[in-house]
Short mmCIF file of C-alpha atoms in Angstrom, two decimals:
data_model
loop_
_atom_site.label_atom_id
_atom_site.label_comp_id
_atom_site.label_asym_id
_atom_site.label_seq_id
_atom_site.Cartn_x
_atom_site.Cartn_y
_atom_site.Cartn_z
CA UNK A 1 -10.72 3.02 59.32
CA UNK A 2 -12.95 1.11 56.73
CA UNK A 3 -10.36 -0.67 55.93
CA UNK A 4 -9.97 -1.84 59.80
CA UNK A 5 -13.67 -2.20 59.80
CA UNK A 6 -13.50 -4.61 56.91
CA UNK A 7 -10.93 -6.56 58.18
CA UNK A 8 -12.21 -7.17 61.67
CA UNK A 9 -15.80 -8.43 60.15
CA UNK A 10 -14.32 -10.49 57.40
CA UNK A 11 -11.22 -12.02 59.35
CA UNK A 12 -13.56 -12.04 63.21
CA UNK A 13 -16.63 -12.77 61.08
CA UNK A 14 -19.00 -10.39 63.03
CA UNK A 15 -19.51 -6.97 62.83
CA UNK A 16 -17.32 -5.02 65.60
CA UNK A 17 -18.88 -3.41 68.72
CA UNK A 18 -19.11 0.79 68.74
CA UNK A 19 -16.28 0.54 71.75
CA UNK A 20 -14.03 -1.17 69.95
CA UNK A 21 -14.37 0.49 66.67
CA UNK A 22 -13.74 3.71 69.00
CA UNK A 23 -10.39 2.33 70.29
CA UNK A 24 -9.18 1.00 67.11
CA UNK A 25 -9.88 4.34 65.93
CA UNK A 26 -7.84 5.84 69.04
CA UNK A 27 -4.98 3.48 68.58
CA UNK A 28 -4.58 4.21 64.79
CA UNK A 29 -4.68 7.86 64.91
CA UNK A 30 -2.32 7.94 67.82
CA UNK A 31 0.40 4.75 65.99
CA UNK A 32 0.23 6.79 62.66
CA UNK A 33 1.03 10.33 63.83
CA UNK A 34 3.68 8.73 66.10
CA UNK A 35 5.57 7.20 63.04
CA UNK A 36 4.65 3.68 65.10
CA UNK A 37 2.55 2.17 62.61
CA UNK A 38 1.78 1.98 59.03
CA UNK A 39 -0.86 0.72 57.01
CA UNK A 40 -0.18 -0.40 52.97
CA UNK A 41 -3.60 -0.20 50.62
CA UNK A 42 -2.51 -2.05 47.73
CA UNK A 43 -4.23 -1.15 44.95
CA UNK A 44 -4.72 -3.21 41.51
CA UNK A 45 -5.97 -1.21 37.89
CA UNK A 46 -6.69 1.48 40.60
CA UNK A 47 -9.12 -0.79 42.38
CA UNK A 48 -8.36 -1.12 46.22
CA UNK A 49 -7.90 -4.63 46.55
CA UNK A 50 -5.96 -5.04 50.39
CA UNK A 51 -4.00 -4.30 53.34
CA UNK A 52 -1.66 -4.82 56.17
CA UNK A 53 -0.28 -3.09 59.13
CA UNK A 54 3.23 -3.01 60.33
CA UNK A 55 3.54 -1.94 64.23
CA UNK A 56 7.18 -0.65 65.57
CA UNK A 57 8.13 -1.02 68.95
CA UNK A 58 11.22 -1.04 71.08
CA UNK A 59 12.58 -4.40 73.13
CA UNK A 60 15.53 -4.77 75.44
CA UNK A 61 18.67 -4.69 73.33
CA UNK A 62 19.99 -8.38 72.07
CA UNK A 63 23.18 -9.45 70.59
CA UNK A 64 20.49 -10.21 67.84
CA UNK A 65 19.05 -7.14 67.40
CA UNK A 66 21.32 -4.51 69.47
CA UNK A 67 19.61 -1.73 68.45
CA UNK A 68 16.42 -3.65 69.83
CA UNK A 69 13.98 -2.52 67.17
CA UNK A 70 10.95 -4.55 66.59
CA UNK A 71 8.46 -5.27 64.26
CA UNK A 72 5.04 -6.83 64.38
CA UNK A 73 3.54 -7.54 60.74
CA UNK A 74 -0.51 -7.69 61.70
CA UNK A 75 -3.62 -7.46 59.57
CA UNK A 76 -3.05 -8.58 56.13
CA UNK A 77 -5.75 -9.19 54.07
CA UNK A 78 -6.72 -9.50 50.78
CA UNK A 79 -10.20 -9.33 49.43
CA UNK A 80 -11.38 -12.15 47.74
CA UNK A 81 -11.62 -11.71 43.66
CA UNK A 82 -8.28 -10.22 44.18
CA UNK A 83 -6.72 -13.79 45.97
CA UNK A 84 -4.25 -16.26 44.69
CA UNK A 85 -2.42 -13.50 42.49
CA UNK A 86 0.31 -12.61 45.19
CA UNK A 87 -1.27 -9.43 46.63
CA UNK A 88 -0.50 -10.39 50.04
CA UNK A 89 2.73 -11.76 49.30
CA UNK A 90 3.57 -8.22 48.00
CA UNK A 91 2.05 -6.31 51.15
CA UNK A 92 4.32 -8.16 53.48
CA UNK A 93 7.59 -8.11 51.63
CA UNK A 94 6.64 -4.55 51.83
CA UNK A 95 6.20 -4.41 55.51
CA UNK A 96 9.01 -5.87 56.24
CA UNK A 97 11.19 -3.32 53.81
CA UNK A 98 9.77 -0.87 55.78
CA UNK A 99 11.11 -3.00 58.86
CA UNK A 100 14.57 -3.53 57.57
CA UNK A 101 14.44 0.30 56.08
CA UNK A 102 14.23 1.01 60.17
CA UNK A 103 16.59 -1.29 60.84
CA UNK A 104 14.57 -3.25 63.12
CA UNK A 105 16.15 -6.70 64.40
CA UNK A 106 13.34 -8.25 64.50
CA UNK A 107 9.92 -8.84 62.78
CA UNK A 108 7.34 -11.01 63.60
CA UNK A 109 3.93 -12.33 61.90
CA UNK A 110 1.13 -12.41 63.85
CA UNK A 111 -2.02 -14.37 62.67
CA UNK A 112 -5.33 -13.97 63.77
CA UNK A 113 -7.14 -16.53 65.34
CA UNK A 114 -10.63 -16.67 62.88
CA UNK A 115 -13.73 -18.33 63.89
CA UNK A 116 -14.96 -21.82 62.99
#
Protein backbone atom coordinates (compact mmCIF):
# COMPACT_ATOMS: atom_id res chain seq x y z
CA UNK A 1 0.00 0.00 0.00
CA UNK A 2 2.78 2.74 0.31
CA UNK A 3 3.52 2.22 -2.81
CA UNK A 4 -0.31 3.06 -3.86
CA UNK A 5 -0.10 5.85 -1.40
CA UNK A 6 2.87 7.30 -3.19
CA UNK A 7 1.56 7.06 -6.39
CA UNK A 8 -1.82 8.59 -5.86
CA UNK A 9 -0.08 11.86 -4.10
CA UNK A 10 2.68 12.18 -6.60
CA UNK A 11 0.65 11.31 -9.91
CA UNK A 12 -3.08 13.17 -8.19
CA UNK A 13 -0.78 15.65 -6.45
CA UNK A 14 -2.71 15.66 -3.08
CA UNK A 15 -2.63 13.50 -0.38
CA UNK A 16 -5.59 10.77 -0.63
CA UNK A 17 -8.70 10.87 1.63
CA UNK A 18 -8.89 7.96 4.67
CA UNK A 19 -12.02 6.40 2.45
CA UNK A 20 -10.26 6.01 -0.37
CA UNK A 21 -7.05 4.81 0.99
CA UNK A 22 -9.54 2.18 2.74
CA UNK A 23 -10.93 0.99 -0.64
CA UNK A 24 -7.76 0.93 -2.46
CA UNK A 25 -6.69 -1.10 0.33
CA UNK A 26 -9.97 -3.39 -0.11
CA UNK A 27 -9.55 -3.64 -3.82
CA UNK A 28 -5.81 -4.69 -3.64
CA UNK A 29 -6.08 -7.28 -1.07
CA UNK A 30 -9.11 -8.75 -2.72
CA UNK A 31 -7.28 -8.40 -6.90
CA UNK A 32 -4.04 -9.99 -5.40
CA UNK A 33 -5.40 -13.04 -3.56
CA UNK A 34 -7.72 -13.53 -6.58
CA UNK A 35 -4.70 -13.90 -9.02
CA UNK A 36 -6.55 -10.58 -10.74
CA UNK A 37 -3.90 -8.20 -10.25
CA UNK A 38 -0.28 -7.78 -9.85
CA UNK A 39 1.92 -5.19 -8.79
CA UNK A 40 5.97 -5.10 -10.08
CA UNK A 41 8.47 -3.07 -7.45
CA UNK A 42 11.38 -2.66 -9.54
CA UNK A 43 14.20 -2.32 -7.69
CA UNK A 44 17.74 -0.71 -8.75
CA UNK A 45 21.34 -1.55 -6.49
CA UNK A 46 18.55 -2.86 -4.12
CA UNK A 47 17.00 0.58 -3.88
CA UNK A 48 13.14 0.55 -4.63
CA UNK A 49 12.94 2.82 -7.37
CA UNK A 50 9.02 2.05 -9.03
CA UNK A 51 5.95 0.37 -9.94
CA UNK A 52 3.03 -0.66 -11.99
CA UNK A 53 -0.06 -2.67 -11.80
CA UNK A 54 -1.44 -5.04 -14.31
CA UNK A 55 -5.39 -5.77 -13.77
CA UNK A 56 -6.96 -9.11 -15.54
CA UNK A 57 -10.36 -9.26 -16.47
CA UNK A 58 -12.64 -11.21 -18.73
CA UNK A 59 -14.60 -9.56 -22.00
CA UNK A 60 -17.04 -11.14 -24.39
CA UNK A 61 -15.10 -13.48 -26.65
CA UNK A 62 -13.74 -11.77 -30.13
CA UNK A 63 -12.38 -13.26 -33.21
CA UNK A 64 -9.47 -11.05 -31.78
CA UNK A 65 -9.09 -12.34 -28.64
CA UNK A 66 -11.38 -15.67 -28.48
CA UNK A 67 -10.40 -16.60 -25.34
CA UNK A 68 -11.54 -12.93 -24.31
CA UNK A 69 -8.81 -12.27 -21.78
CA UNK A 70 -7.99 -8.77 -20.95
CA UNK A 71 -5.51 -6.70 -19.64
CA UNK A 72 -5.39 -3.22 -18.21
CA UNK A 73 -1.66 -1.92 -17.62
CA UNK A 74 -2.41 1.01 -14.75
CA UNK A 75 -0.14 2.82 -12.34
CA UNK A 76 3.31 3.02 -13.55
CA UNK A 77 5.53 5.17 -12.00
CA UNK A 78 8.87 5.84 -11.52
CA UNK A 79 10.38 8.00 -8.88
CA UNK A 80 12.25 10.75 -9.95
CA UNK A 81 16.32 10.33 -9.50
CA UNK A 82 15.56 7.00 -10.92
CA UNK A 83 13.86 8.66 -14.49
CA UNK A 84 15.12 8.70 -17.99
CA UNK A 85 17.10 5.29 -17.46
CA UNK A 86 14.24 2.95 -18.82
CA UNK A 87 12.74 1.82 -15.49
CA UNK A 88 9.34 2.21 -16.68
CA UNK A 89 9.97 0.96 -19.98
CA UNK A 90 11.08 -2.28 -18.19
CA UNK A 91 7.93 -2.43 -15.76
CA UNK A 92 5.58 -2.47 -18.67
CA UNK A 93 7.25 -4.86 -21.02
CA UNK A 94 6.95 -6.80 -17.90
CA UNK A 95 3.29 -6.36 -17.46
CA UNK A 96 2.49 -7.16 -20.50
CA UNK A 97 4.69 -10.66 -20.38
CA UNK A 98 2.69 -11.35 -17.65
CA UNK A 99 -0.36 -10.51 -20.06
CA UNK A 100 0.79 -12.56 -22.96
CA UNK A 101 2.11 -15.36 -20.26
CA UNK A 102 -1.99 -15.47 -19.59
CA UNK A 103 -2.68 -15.36 -22.89
CA UNK A 104 -4.77 -12.41 -22.73
CA UNK A 105 -5.97 -10.88 -26.23
CA UNK A 106 -5.86 -7.83 -25.24
CA UNK A 107 -3.96 -5.18 -23.16
CA UNK A 108 -4.55 -1.78 -22.75
CA UNK A 109 -2.63 1.39 -21.17
CA UNK A 110 -4.43 3.48 -19.17
CA UNK A 111 -3.02 6.98 -18.20
CA UNK A 112 -3.97 9.01 -15.51
CA UNK A 113 -5.33 12.22 -15.93
CA UNK A 114 -2.70 14.53 -13.49
CA UNK A 115 -3.49 17.92 -12.35
CA UNK A 116 -2.37 21.25 -13.84
Amino acid sequence: MRWRIEVLKKVYGATPHPRLLVANRRYFRAHAADGTLMTLVAVVDGTECGCGTVCFTDVPPSPANPAGRCAIITCIYVREPFRGRGIARAIKRRLVDEARTRQCGEIHHTTPETPQ
